Amino acid sequence: MTMKAHANIIGIGLLGLGTVGSGVVRLLGDVQERLLAKTGWRAEIKRILVRDPQKERRVQVSPALLTTSAQEVLEDPEVHVVVEVIGGVCEAREYVLRALQSGRHVITANKDLIAEYGEELQEVARRHGTLLFYEAAVAGAIPIIRTLKQSFSLVSLQEVLGIVNGTTNFILTKMAAERVSFAEALQEAQRLGYAEADPHADVSGLDAARKMSILASLAFDRVFTPADVRVEGITHLTQEDLERAAAEDQVIKLVGRAVRNGDRVEISVAPTPLPRSHPLAQVSGCYNAVYVYGDAFGETMYYGPGAGSLPTASAVIGDLFTLLVRQEAGEALDVVAG
Ligand code: NAP
Ligand code: HSE
């Protein structure tokens, strides 16, 4: 499909207007002038897919943009880029495939999808000359995907280690510092928009496992899926466990680790007692932190908000910027200014 963008307007089809989708709408409004100044393009949201058009929203959008028909978004000739933030795997995979196959670029925050089907989607994108971005899928606002994919793409890496789930880190921080119950802390994480629609994925460690499999795939240039990750969540942890650790000057964190061991890569997610002086022990609330160890540089560390509306949206907007810059360079794109 040849895409025509009129008067340097790039049309966005937004799938989902929940925590992340509403952040994208808000942030896109805020950055519009800078986007134009730096890329020569304006981004306009053309259609928004939701389940319930009557629902009260965190952001104001024209009701005329809302639709419950994916087809209306995916076949709109004014939609050049699809931003997928509905979550889940089944429908999201179908919509992302349809978008890529029809010549539309895709930006997604969906780690469930990328962890299971990233390879397939990348292949479809390659075949159709489209681009797939997923910076928001891991560690919220931290640009760790770009770092592994680009900055460290040629060097040999030994290990990726960190806290990659905001909800569990928020729960463990609250339980330890304020002695609130697991259930209360989880409820608060849900209210703040950190938790998944099904928070079992967070507390069981599965969300972190998905993210670690994505990071390991990039770091070690092989395809890993969540099935390759040894996972233990935090549901069995009690206040007493956290207090016992504190008495020994330790802090329990849900730590993800992917380490090269000869030809093998071992990937795990597990609650881990850390000395209070360890930098990861200082990572609180919904914050994430990721260490990357490489032969050429030793150790690097990345830190920032790992969940929530605007932090996640900022990663989506960063992907949009990258897409437009690559487009200006004439790469793999046939968007033509009208
Ligand atoms: P959310 O608040 O539950 O929002 C989901 C949105 O998608 C809602 O607007 C919902 O419509 C719409 N939707 C869901 N399924 C749909 C379907 N089948 N058809 C039409 N619309 C559908 O979820 P979220 O927290 O924004 O997360 C979205 C994605 O981003 C997920 O993949 C999540 O893992 C990822 N993510 C989230 C965060 C975070 O901090 N929340 C951070 C990084 C990545 P209604 O509003 O009408 O119900
Ligand atoms: N539920 C996820 C978390 C959202 O808490 O980390 C960000 O990926």
mmCIF file of C-alpha atoms and ligand atoms in Angstrom:
data_model
loop_
_atom_site.group_PDB
_atom_site.id
_atom_site.type_symbol
_atom_site.label_atom_id
_atom_site.label_comp_id
_atom_site.label_asym_id
_atom_site.label_seq_id
_atom_site.Cartn_x
_atom_site.Cartn_y
_atom_site.Cartn_z
ATOM 1 C CA MET A 1 0.000 0.000 0.000
ATOM 2 C CA THR A 2 1.295 3.437 -0.863
ATOM 3 C CA MET A 3 0.538 5.784 1.942
ATOM 4 C CA LYS A 4 -0.180 9.413 1.325
ATOM 5 C CA ALA A 5 0.281 11.771 4.231
ATOM 6 C CA HIS A 6 -1.277 15.118 3.440
ATOM 7 C CA ALA A 7 0.510 18.368 4.204
ATOM 8 C CA ASN A 8 3.102 16.516 6.324
ATOM 9 C CA ILE A 9 0.510 14.994 8.554
ATOM 10 C CA ILE A 10 1.098 11.477 9.751
ATOM 11 C CA GLY A 11 -2.181 9.799 10.684
ATOM 12 C CA ILE A 12 -2.288 7.668 13.826
ATOM 13 C CA GLY A 13 -4.755 4.878 14.455
ATOM 14 C CA LEU A 14 -4.844 4.349 18.196
ATOM 15 C CA LEU A 15 -5.944 0.920 19.413
ATOM 16 C CA GLY A 16 -6.959 1.458 23.047
ATOM 17 C CA LEU A 17 -7.665 4.507 25.191
ATOM 18 C CA GLY A 18 -6.936 3.197 28.674
ATOM 19 C CA THR A 19 -3.986 4.049 30.928
ATOM 20 C CA VAL A 20 -1.385 4.100 28.147
ATOM 21 C CA GLY A 21 -3.651 5.222 25.298
ATOM 22 C CA SER A 22 -4.841 8.278 27.210
ATOM 23 C CA GLY A 23 -1.216 9.103 28.070
ATOM 24 C CA VAL A 24 -0.358 8.934 24.372
ATOM 25 C CA VAL A 25 -3.185 11.352 23.495
ATOM 26 C CA ARG A 26 -2.074 13.767 26.198
ATOM 27 C CA LEU A 27 1.641 13.641 25.462
ATOM 28 C CA LEU A 28 1.141 13.862 21.717
ATOM 29 C CA GLY A 29 -0.736 17.125 22.295
ATOM 30 C CA ASP A 30 2.114 18.411 24.469
ATOM 31 C CA VAL A 31 4.926 17.571 22.031
ATOM 32 C CA GLN A 32 3.229 18.535 18.770
ATOM 33 C CA GLU A 33 5.171 21.748 18.182
ATOM 34 C CA ARG A 34 8.510 20.126 18.993
ATOM 35 C CA LEU A 35 7.691 17.207 16.736
ATOM 36 C CA LEU A 36 6.958 19.580 13.873
ATOM 37 C CA ALA A 37 10.120 21.604 14.498
ATOM 38 C CA LYS A 38 12.357 18.530 14.652
ATOM 39 C CA THR A 39 10.828 16.330 11.944
ATOM 40 C CA GLY A 40 8.657 18.586 9.795
ATOM 41 C CA TRP A 41 5.679 16.338 10.583
ATOM 42 C CA ARG A 42 2.480 16.718 12.543
ATOM 43 C CA ALA A 43 0.937 13.624 14.067
ATOM 44 C CA GLU A 44 -2.845 13.476 14.098
ATOM 45 C CA ILE A 45 -4.954 10.833 15.740
ATOM 46 C CA LYS A 46 -7.479 9.776 13.123
ATOM 47 C CA ARG A 47 -9.366 6.933 14.819
ATOM 48 C CA ILE A 48 -9.405 5.329 18.274
ATOM 49 C CA LEU A 49 -10.501 1.772 18.959
ATOM 50 C CA VAL A 50 -12.226 1.186 22.319
ATOM 51 C CA ARG A 51 -14.558 -1.411 23.784
ATOM 52 C CA ASP A 52 -17.017 1.048 25.286
ATOM 53 C CA PRO A 53 -17.424 4.449 23.564
ATOM 54 C CA GLN A 54 -19.648 5.708 26.417
ATOM 55 C CA LYS A 55 -16.988 5.241 29.101
ATOM 56 C CA GLU A 56 -15.653 8.310 30.884
ATOM 57 C CA ARG A 57 -12.086 9.005 29.690
ATOM 58 C CA ARG A 58 -9.035 10.525 31.370
ATOM 59 C CA VAL A 59 -8.483 12.718 28.308
ATOM 60 C CA GLN A 60 -10.819 14.666 26.115
ATOM 61 C CA VAL A 61 -11.155 13.312 22.604
ATOM 62 C CA SER A 62 -13.761 14.007 19.980
ATOM 63 C CA PRO A 63 -16.430 11.277 20.293
ATOM 64 C CA ALA A 64 -16.336 11.077 16.486
ATOM 65 C CA LEU A 65 -12.848 9.526 16.708
ATOM 66 C CA LEU A 66 -14.020 6.606 18.830
ATOM 67 C CA THR A 67 -15.021 3.341 17.255
ATOM 68 C CA THR A 68 -15.572 -0.245 18.350
ATOM 69 C CA SER A 69 -14.649 -1.505 14.894
ATOM 70 C CA ALA A 70 -10.995 -2.459 14.436
ATOM 71 C CA GLN A 71 -11.593 -2.508 10.709
ATOM 72 C CA GLU A 72 -12.494 1.186 10.710
ATOM 73 C CA VAL A 73 -9.074 1.960 12.179
ATOM 74 C CA LEU A 74 -7.030 -0.574 10.249
ATOM 75 C CA GLU A 75 -8.539 0.285 6.874
ATOM 76 C CA ASP A 76 -8.725 4.037 7.248
ATOM 77 C CA PRO A 77 -6.618 5.441 4.373
ATOM 78 C CA GLU A 78 -5.597 8.344 6.620
ATOM 79 C CA VAL A 79 -4.053 5.993 9.197
ATOM 80 C CA HIS A 80 -0.339 5.463 8.480
ATOM 81 C CA VAL A 81 0.834 4.338 11.897
ATOM 82 C CA VAL A 82 -1.031 2.035 14.268
ATOM 83 C CA VAL A 83 -0.341 2.419 17.990
ATOM 84 C CA GLU A 84 -1.442 -0.777 19.738
ATOM 85 C CA VAL A 85 -2.245 -0.314 23.417
ATOM 86 C CA ILE A 86 -5.225 -2.609 23.927
ATOM 87 C CA GLY A 87 -3.149 -5.373 25.554
ATOM 88 C CA GLY A 88 -3.755 -9.121 25.429
ATOM 89 C CA VAL A 89 -2.492 -11.379 22.678
ATOM 90 C CA CYS A 90 -5.226 -12.716 20.444
ATOM 91 C CA GLU A 91 -6.863 -9.607 19.020
ATOM 92 C CA ALA A 92 -3.717 -7.525 19.385
ATOM 93 C CA ARG A 93 -1.765 -10.015 17.252
ATOM 94 C CA GLU A 94 -4.460 -10.045 14.593
ATOM 95 C CA TYR A 95 -4.641 -6.238 14.446
ATOM 96 C CA VAL A 96 -0.881 -5.753 14.428
ATOM 97 C CA LEU A 97 -0.489 -8.326 11.644
ATOM 98 C CA ARG A 98 -3.219 -6.665 9.601
ATOM 99 C CA ALA A 99 -1.621 -3.259 10.093
ATOM 100 C CA LEU A 100 1.861 -4.444 9.085
ATOM 101 C CA GLN A 101 0.548 -6.381 6.102
ATOM 102 C CA SER A 102 -1.351 -3.351 4.854
ATOM 103 C CA GLY A 103 1.770 -1.175 4.859
ATOM 104 C CA ARG A 104 1.174 0.542 8.186
ATOM 105 C CA HIS A 105 3.921 0.884 10.744
ATOM 106 C CA VAL A 106 3.180 -0.287 14.272
ATOM 107 C CA ILE A 107 4.181 0.961 17.692
ATOM 108 C CA THR A 108 3.137 -1.278 20.571
ATOM 109 C CA ALA A 109 3.500 -1.351 24.353
ATOM 110 C CA ASN A 110 2.412 -4.973 24.458
ATOM 111 C CA LYS A 111 5.056 -7.234 26.030
ATOM 112 C CA ASP A 112 2.724 -10.250 26.067
ATOM 113 C CA LEU A 113 2.525 -9.978 22.284
ATOM 114 C CA ILE A 114 6.199 -9.218 21.646
ATOM 115 C CA ALA A 115 7.440 -11.918 24.026
ATOM 116 C CA GLU A 116 5.385 -14.617 22.277
ATOM 117 C CA TYR A 117 5.162 -13.366 18.704
ATOM 118 C CA GLY A 118 7.859 -10.713 18.299
ATOM 119 C CA GLU A 119 9.852 -12.815 15.838
ATOM 120 C CA GLU A 120 6.828 -13.532 13.645
ATOM 121 C CA LEU A 121 5.756 -9.885 13.664
ATOM 122 C CA GLN A 122 9.261 -8.650 12.807
ATOM 123 C CA GLU A 123 9.369 -11.073 9.895
ATOM 124 C CA VAL A 124 5.981 -9.902 8.589
ATOM 125 C CA ALA A 125 7.122 -6.282 8.958
ATOM 126 C CA ARG A 126 10.320 -7.054 7.018
ATOM 127 C CA ARG A 127 8.366 -8.714 4.232
ATOM 128 C CA HIS A 128 6.008 -5.749 3.903
ATOM 129 C CA GLY A 129 8.588 -2.990 4.267
ATOM 130 C CA THR A 130 6.980 -1.785 7.470
ATOM 131 C CA LEU A 131 8.441 -1.042 10.887
ATOM 132 C CA LEU A 132 7.578 -2.425 14.311
ATOM 133 C CA PHE A 133 8.568 -0.562 17.478
ATOM 134 C CA TYR A 134 8.084 -1.735 21.073
ATOM 135 C CA GLU A 135 10.173 0.443 23.399
ATOM 136 C CA ALA A 136 7.209 0.830 25.777
ATOM 137 C CA ALA A 137 6.939 -2.937 26.249
ATOM 138 C CA VAL A 138 9.844 -3.104 28.701
ATOM 139 C CA ALA A 139 10.678 -0.870 31.668
ATOM 140 C CA GLY A 140 8.303 2.022 30.899
ATOM 141 C CA ALA A 141 10.181 5.248 30.245
ATOM 142 C CA ILE A 142 13.654 3.659 30.276
ATOM 143 C CA PRO A 143 14.984 3.397 26.693
ATOM 144 C CA ILE A 144 16.398 -0.096 27.207
ATOM 145 C CA ILE A 145 15.155 -1.636 23.949
ATOM 146 C CA ARG A 146 16.883 1.036 21.886
ATOM 147 C CA THR A 147 20.023 0.649 24.001
ATOM 148 C CA LEU A 148 20.238 -3.107 23.411
ATOM 149 C CA LYS A 149 19.073 -3.002 19.803
ATOM 150 C CA GLN A 150 21.251 -0.152 18.645
ATOM 151 C CA SER A 151 23.921 1.038 21.065
ATOM 152 C CA PHE A 152 25.015 -2.469 22.116
ATOM 153 C CA SER A 153 24.105 -4.334 18.963
ATOM 154 C CA LEU A 154 27.723 -5.166 18.032
ATOM 155 C CA VAL A 155 29.369 -5.684 21.397
ATOM 156 C CA SER A 156 29.410 -8.880 23.403
ATOM 157 C CA LEU A 157 27.097 -8.833 26.425
ATOM 158 C CA GLN A 158 27.329 -11.108 29.453
ATOM 159 C CA GLU A 159 24.331 -10.299 31.586
ATOM 160 C CA VAL A 160 21.148 -8.265 31.894
ATOM 161 C CA LEU A 161 19.885 -7.874 35.448
ATOM 162 C CA GLY A 162 17.217 -5.748 37.009
ATOM 163 C CA ILE A 163 13.814 -4.847 38.313
ATOM 164 C CA VAL A 164 11.433 -4.800 35.361
ATOM 165 C CA ASN A 165 7.987 -4.870 36.936
ATOM 166 C CA GLY A 166 6.642 -1.687 38.493
ATOM 167 C CA THR A 167 3.614 -3.237 40.192
ATOM 168 C CA THR A 168 5.535 -5.818 42.217
ATOM 169 C CA ASN A 169 8.208 -3.292 43.116
ATOM 170 C CA PHE A 170 5.477 -0.899 44.257
ATOM 171 C CA ILE A 171 3.842 -3.661 46.344
ATOM 172 C CA LEU A 172 7.105 -4.774 47.971
ATOM 173 C CA THR A 173 8.091 -1.162 48.700
ATOM 174 C CA LYS A 174 4.699 -0.386 50.297
ATOM 175 C CA MET A 175 4.619 -3.602 52.316
ATOM 176 C CA ALA A 176 8.116 -3.004 53.658
ATOM 177 C CA ALA A 177 7.924 0.751 54.290
ATOM 178 C CA GLU A 178 4.303 1.221 55.351
ATOM 179 C CA ARG A 179 3.407 -2.292 56.471
ATOM 180 C CA VAL A 180 0.285 -2.280 54.313
ATOM 181 C CA SER A 181 -1.105 -5.663 53.262
ATOM 182 C CA PHE A 182 -0.329 -7.265 49.908
ATOM 183 C CA ALA A 183 -3.958 -6.821 48.829
ATOM 184 C CA GLU A 184 -4.056 -3.113 49.759
ATOM 185 C CA ALA A 185 -0.773 -2.419 47.988
ATOM 186 C CA LEU A 186 -1.960 -4.241 44.860
ATOM 187 C CA GLN A 187 -5.211 -2.280 44.884
ATOM 188 C CA GLU A 188 -3.259 0.977 45.033
ATOM 189 C CA ALA A 189 -1.026 -0.170 42.136
ATOM 190 C CA GLN A 190 -4.158 -0.892 40.112
ATOM 191 C CA ARG A 191 -5.657 2.494 40.969
ATOM 192 C CA LEU A 192 -2.461 4.204 39.787
ATOM 193 C CA GLY A 193 -2.562 2.326 36.461
ATOM 194 C CA TYR A 194 0.609 0.275 37.039
ATOM 195 C CA ALA A 195 -0.947 -3.187 37.072
ATOM 196 C CA GLU A 196 -1.960 -5.274 34.085
ATOM 197 C CA ALA A 197 -5.682 -5.745 33.324
ATOM 198 C CA ASP A 198 -5.157 -9.163 34.933
ATOM 199 C CA PRO A 199 -2.708 -8.389 37.761
ATOM 200 C CA HIS A 200 -1.931 -12.078 38.151
ATOM 201 C CA ALA A 201 0.595 -11.546 35.349
ATOM 202 C CA ASP A 202 2.398 -9.009 37.557
ATOM 203 C CA VAL A 203 2.373 -10.781 40.906
ATOM 204 C CA SER A 204 3.112 -14.243 39.480
ATOM 205 C CA GLY A 205 6.296 -12.886 37.868
ATOM 206 C CA LEU A 206 4.991 -13.628 34.357
ATOM 207 C CA ASP A 207 5.061 -9.991 33.246
ATOM 208 C CA ALA A 208 8.703 -9.722 34.339
ATOM 209 C CA ALA A 209 9.441 -13.057 32.630
ATOM 210 C CA ARG A 210 7.995 -11.729 29.370
ATOM 211 C CA LYS A 211 10.149 -8.621 29.638
ATOM 212 C CA MET A 212 13.276 -10.612 30.498
ATOM 213 C CA SER A 213 12.737 -12.879 27.492
ATOM 214 C CA ILE A 214 12.508 -9.785 25.265
ATOM 215 C CA LEU A 215 15.663 -8.273 26.773
ATOM 216 C CA ALA A 216 17.542 -11.592 26.571
ATOM 217 C CA SER A 217 16.575 -12.021 22.906
ATOM 218 C CA LEU A 218 18.037 -8.610 22.118
ATOM 219 C CA ALA A 219 21.095 -8.964 24.342
ATOM 220 C CA PHE A 220 22.105 -12.422 23.146
ATOM 221 C CA ASP A 221 20.819 -12.341 19.556
ATOM 222 C CA ARG A 222 18.631 -15.439 19.885
ATOM 223 C CA VAL A 223 14.921 -15.922 20.234
ATOM 224 C CA PHE A 224 13.768 -16.541 23.793
ATOM 225 C CA THR A 225 10.162 -16.753 24.940
ATOM 226 C CA PRO A 226 8.652 -16.687 28.447
ATOM 227 C CA ALA A 227 8.802 -20.519 28.423
ATOM 228 C CA ASP A 228 12.610 -20.180 28.626
ATOM 229 C CA VAL A 229 12.391 -18.247 31.898
ATOM 230 C CA ARG A 230 12.437 -19.832 35.358
ATOM 231 C CA VAL A 231 9.783 -17.813 37.186
ATOM 232 C CA GLU A 232 8.833 -17.266 40.799
ATOM 233 C CA GLY A 233 6.449 -14.484 41.757
ATOM 234 C CA ILE A 234 5.805 -12.596 44.977
ATOM 235 C CA THR A 235 2.384 -13.957 46.001
ATOM 236 C CA HIS A 236 3.834 -16.193 48.716
ATOM 237 C CA LEU A 237 5.829 -13.413 50.362
ATOM 238 C CA THR A 238 4.555 -12.281 53.753
ATOM 239 C CA GLN A 239 5.138 -9.233 55.892
ATOM 240 C CA GLU A 240 7.247 -11.507 58.112
ATOM 241 C CA ASP A 241 9.536 -12.409 55.180
ATOM 242 C CA LEU A 242 10.142 -8.722 54.494
ATOM 243 C CA GLU A 243 10.732 -7.980 58.188
ATOM 244 C CA ARG A 244 13.135 -10.885 58.536
ATOM 245 C CA ALA A 245 15.094 -9.557 55.565
ATOM 246 C CA ALA A 246 15.071 -6.023 57.034
ATOM 247 C CA ALA A 247 16.445 -7.359 60.335
ATOM 248 C CA GLU A 248 19.403 -8.675 58.339
ATOM 249 C CA ASP A 249 19.779 -5.326 56.584
ATOM 250 C CA GLN A 250 18.364 -6.743 53.367
ATOM 251 C CA VAL A 251 15.572 -5.758 51.004
ATOM 252 C CA ILE A 252 13.578 -8.275 48.963
ATOM 253 C CA LYS A 253 13.126 -7.324 45.303
ATOM 254 C CA LEU A 254 11.699 -9.197 42.317
ATOM 255 C CA VAL A 255 14.861 -9.488 40.243
ATOM 256 C CA GLY A 256 15.079 -10.580 36.610
ATOM 257 C CA ARG A 257 18.360 -12.011 35.368
ATOM 258 C CA ALA A 258 19.567 -13.218 31.987
ATOM 259 C CA VAL A 259 23.131 -14.452 32.057
ATOM 260 C CA ARG A 260 25.361 -16.037 29.447
ATOM 261 C CA ASN A 261 26.975 -19.209 30.642
ATOM 262 C CA GLY A 262 29.188 -20.596 27.883
ATOM 263 C CA ASP A 263 26.802 -21.345 25.018
ATOM 264 C CA ARG A 264 23.776 -21.290 27.272
ATOM 265 C CA VAL A 265 21.724 -18.358 28.490
ATOM 266 C CA GLU A 266 19.950 -18.744 31.810
ATOM 267 C CA ILE A 267 16.949 -16.508 32.400
ATOM 268 C CA SER A 268 15.144 -16.201 35.705
ATOM 269 C CA VAL A 269 12.758 -14.013 37.674
ATOM 270 C CA ALA A 270 12.611 -14.461 41.439
ATOM 271 C CA PRO A 271 12.244 -12.584 44.723
ATOM 272 C CA THR A 272 15.811 -11.915 45.796
ATOM 273 C CA PRO A 273 17.176 -10.577 49.101
ATOM 274 C CA LEU A 274 19.657 -7.780 48.378
ATOM 275 C CA PRO A 275 21.940 -5.970 50.828
ATOM 276 C CA ARG A 276 20.347 -2.611 51.649
ATOM 277 C CA SER A 277 23.431 -0.910 50.176
ATOM 278 C CA HIS A 278 22.903 -2.545 46.750
ATOM 279 C CA PRO A 279 21.717 0.029 44.160
ATOM 280 C CA LEU A 280 18.739 -2.188 43.208
ATOM 281 C CA ALA A 281 17.646 -2.170 46.859
ATOM 282 C CA GLN A 282 17.160 1.608 46.554
ATOM 283 C CA VAL A 283 14.774 1.281 43.601
ATOM 284 C CA SER A 284 11.360 2.089 45.068
ATOM 285 C CA GLY A 285 7.721 2.254 44.078
ATOM 286 C CA CYS A 286 6.934 1.773 40.404
ATOM 287 C CA TYR A 287 10.544 2.486 39.403
ATOM 288 C CA ASN A 288 12.573 -0.017 37.411
ATOM 289 C CA ALA A 289 16.320 -0.375 36.961
ATOM 290 C CA VAL A 290 18.315 -2.467 34.525
ATOM 291 C CA TYR A 291 22.013 -3.323 34.557
ATOM 292 C CA VAL A 292 23.696 -4.398 31.343
ATOM 293 C CA TYR A 293 27.135 -6.018 31.592
ATOM 294 C CA GLY A 294 29.382 -6.194 28.533
ATOM 295 C CA ASP A 295 32.973 -7.200 27.788
ATOM 296 C CA ALA A 296 33.864 -3.840 26.292
ATOM 297 C CA PHE A 297 32.437 -1.568 28.962
ATOM 298 C CA GLY A 298 31.894 -3.513 32.171
ATOM 299 C CA GLU A 299 28.703 -2.299 33.761
ATOM 300 C CA THR A 300 25.976 0.177 32.784
ATOM 301 C CA MET A 301 22.748 0.935 34.639
ATOM 302 C CA TYR A 302 19.419 2.461 33.566
ATOM 303 C CA TYR A 303 16.814 3.751 35.986
ATOM 304 C CA GLY A 304 13.369 5.299 35.723
ATOM 305 C CA PRO A 305 9.603 4.892 36.074
ATOM 306 C CA GLY A 306 8.676 1.443 34.809
ATOM 307 C CA ALA A 307 4.908 1.814 34.578
ATOM 308 C CA GLY A 308 2.098 4.358 34.463
ATOM 309 C CA SER A 309 0.343 6.472 31.894
ATOM 310 C CA LEU A 310 2.792 9.221 30.929
ATOM 311 C CA PRO A 311 6.067 7.337 31.488
ATOM 312 C CA THR A 312 4.863 4.573 29.167
ATOM 313 C CA ALA A 313 3.430 7.063 26.690
ATOM 314 C CA SER A 314 6.800 8.815 26.542
ATOM 315 C CA ALA A 315 8.341 5.585 25.216
ATOM 316 C CA VAL A 316 5.580 5.364 22.585
ATOM 317 C CA ILE A 317 6.175 8.976 21.568
ATOM 318 C CA GLY A 318 9.936 8.281 21.387
ATOM 319 C CA ASP A 319 9.188 5.448 18.950
ATOM 320 C CA LEU A 320 7.022 7.764 16.878
ATOM 321 C CA PHE A 321 9.863 10.264 16.715
ATOM 322 C CA THR A 322 12.319 7.550 15.644
ATOM 323 C CA LEU A 323 9.890 6.411 12.977
ATOM 324 C CA LEU A 324 9.542 9.910 11.572
ATOM 325 C CA VAL A 325 13.288 10.515 11.628
ATOM 326 C CA ARG A 326 13.867 7.251 9.766
ATOM 327 C CA GLN A 327 11.187 8.271 7.340
ATOM 328 C CA GLU A 328 12.905 11.586 6.720
ATOM 329 C CA ALA A 329 16.024 9.569 5.951
ATOM 330 C CA GLY A 330 13.930 7.772 3.341
ATOM 331 C CA GLU A 331 14.344 4.399 4.993
ATOM 332 C CA ALA A 332 11.909 1.595 4.273
ATOM 333 C CA LEU A 333 9.043 3.996 4.038
ATOM 334 C CA ASP A 334 6.916 5.268 1.229
ATOM 335 C CA VAL A 335 4.977 7.919 3.047
ATOM 336 C CA VAL A 336 4.788 10.827 0.648
ATOM 337 C CA ALA A 337 4.132 14.393 1.632
ATOM 338 C CA GLY A 338 1.048 15.618 -0.203
HETATM 339 P P1 NAP B 1 -6.034 -0.533 29.901
HETATM 340 O O1 NAP B 1 -5.984 0.641 30.797
HETATM 341 O O2 NAP B 1 -6.817 -1.724 30.336
HETATM 342 O O3 NAP B 1 -6.574 -0.028 28.480
HETATM 343 C C1 NAP B 1 -6.878 -0.898 27.439
HETATM 344 C C2 NAP B 1 -7.651 -0.113 26.393
HETATM 345 O O4 NAP B 1 -7.870 -0.928 25.263
HETATM 346 C C3 NAP B 1 -9.029 0.361 26.852
HETATM 347 O O5 NAP B 1 -9.294 1.631 26.329
HETATM 348 C C4 NAP B 1 -10.010 -0.663 26.243
HETATM 349 O O6 NAP B 1 -11.253 -0.094 25.875
HETATM 350 C C5 NAP B 1 -9.274 -1.034 24.970
HETATM 351 N N1 NAP B 1 -9.476 -2.425 24.580
HETATM 352 C C6 NAP B 1 -9.014 -3.535 25.189
HETATM 353 N N2 NAP B 1 -9.366 -4.629 24.498
HETATM 354 C C7 NAP B 1 -10.066 -4.193 23.432
HETATM 355 C C8 NAP B 1 -10.699 -4.843 22.339
HETATM 356 N N3 NAP B 1 -10.688 -6.165 22.207
HETATM 357 N N4 NAP B 1 -11.338 -4.079 21.426
HETATM 358 C C9 NAP B 1 -11.370 -2.744 21.546
HETATM 359 N N5 NAP B 1 -10.768 -2.068 22.546
HETATM 360 C C10 NAP B 1 -10.141 -2.794 23.476
HETATM 361 O O7 NAP B 1 -4.572 -1.075 29.604
HETATM 362 P P2 NAP B 1 -3.205 -0.234 29.684
HETATM 363 O O8 NAP B 1 -2.709 -0.252 31.073
HETATM 364 O O9 NAP B 1 -3.348 1.037 28.973
HETATM 365 O O10 NAP B 1 -2.222 -1.219 28.885
HETATM 366 C C11 NAP B 1 -2.260 -1.299 27.484
HETATM 367 C C12 NAP B 1 -1.054 -2.070 26.983
HETATM 368 O O11 NAP B 1 0.145 -1.414 27.387
HETATM 369 C C13 NAP B 1 -0.917 -3.490 27.541
HETATM 370 O O12 NAP B 1 -0.316 -4.302 26.565
HETATM 371 C C14 NAP B 1 0.016 -3.325 28.719
HETATM 372 O O13 NAP B 1 0.713 -4.505 29.051
HETATM 373 C C15 NAP B 1 0.963 -2.287 28.166
HETATM 374 N N6 NAP B 1 1.687 -1.489 29.155
HETATM 375 C C16 NAP B 1 1.017 -0.920 30.177
HETATM 376 C C17 NAP B 1 1.718 -0.136 31.073
HETATM 377 C C18 NAP B 1 1.048 0.529 32.240
HETATM 378 O O14 NAP B 1 1.759 1.111 33.055
HETATM 379 N N7 NAP B 1 -0.279 0.481 32.364
HETATM 380 C C19 NAP B 1 3.090 0.071 30.895
HETATM 381 C C20 NAP B 1 3.737 -0.527 29.807
HETATM 382 C C21 NAP B 1 3.022 -1.295 28.935
HETATM 383 P P3 NAP B 1 -12.289 0.500 26.971
HETATM 384 O O15 NAP B 1 -11.553 1.650 27.602
HETATM 385 O O16 NAP B 1 -13.479 0.919 26.201
HETATM 386 O O17 NAP B 1 -12.520 -0.627 27.939
HETATM 387 N N1 HSE B 2 2.179 -3.984 34.785
HETATM 388 C C1 HSE B 2 3.442 -3.543 34.308
HETATM 389 C C2 HSE B 2 4.333 -3.236 35.469
HETATM 390 C C3 HSE B 2 3.263 -2.315 33.458
HETATM 391 O O1 HSE B 2 3.819 -3.078 36.577
HETATM 392 O O2 HSE B 2 5.550 -3.175 35.297
HETATM 393 C C4 HSE B 2 4.546 -1.850 32.815
HETATM 394 O O3 HSE B 2 5.007 -2.781 31.881
#
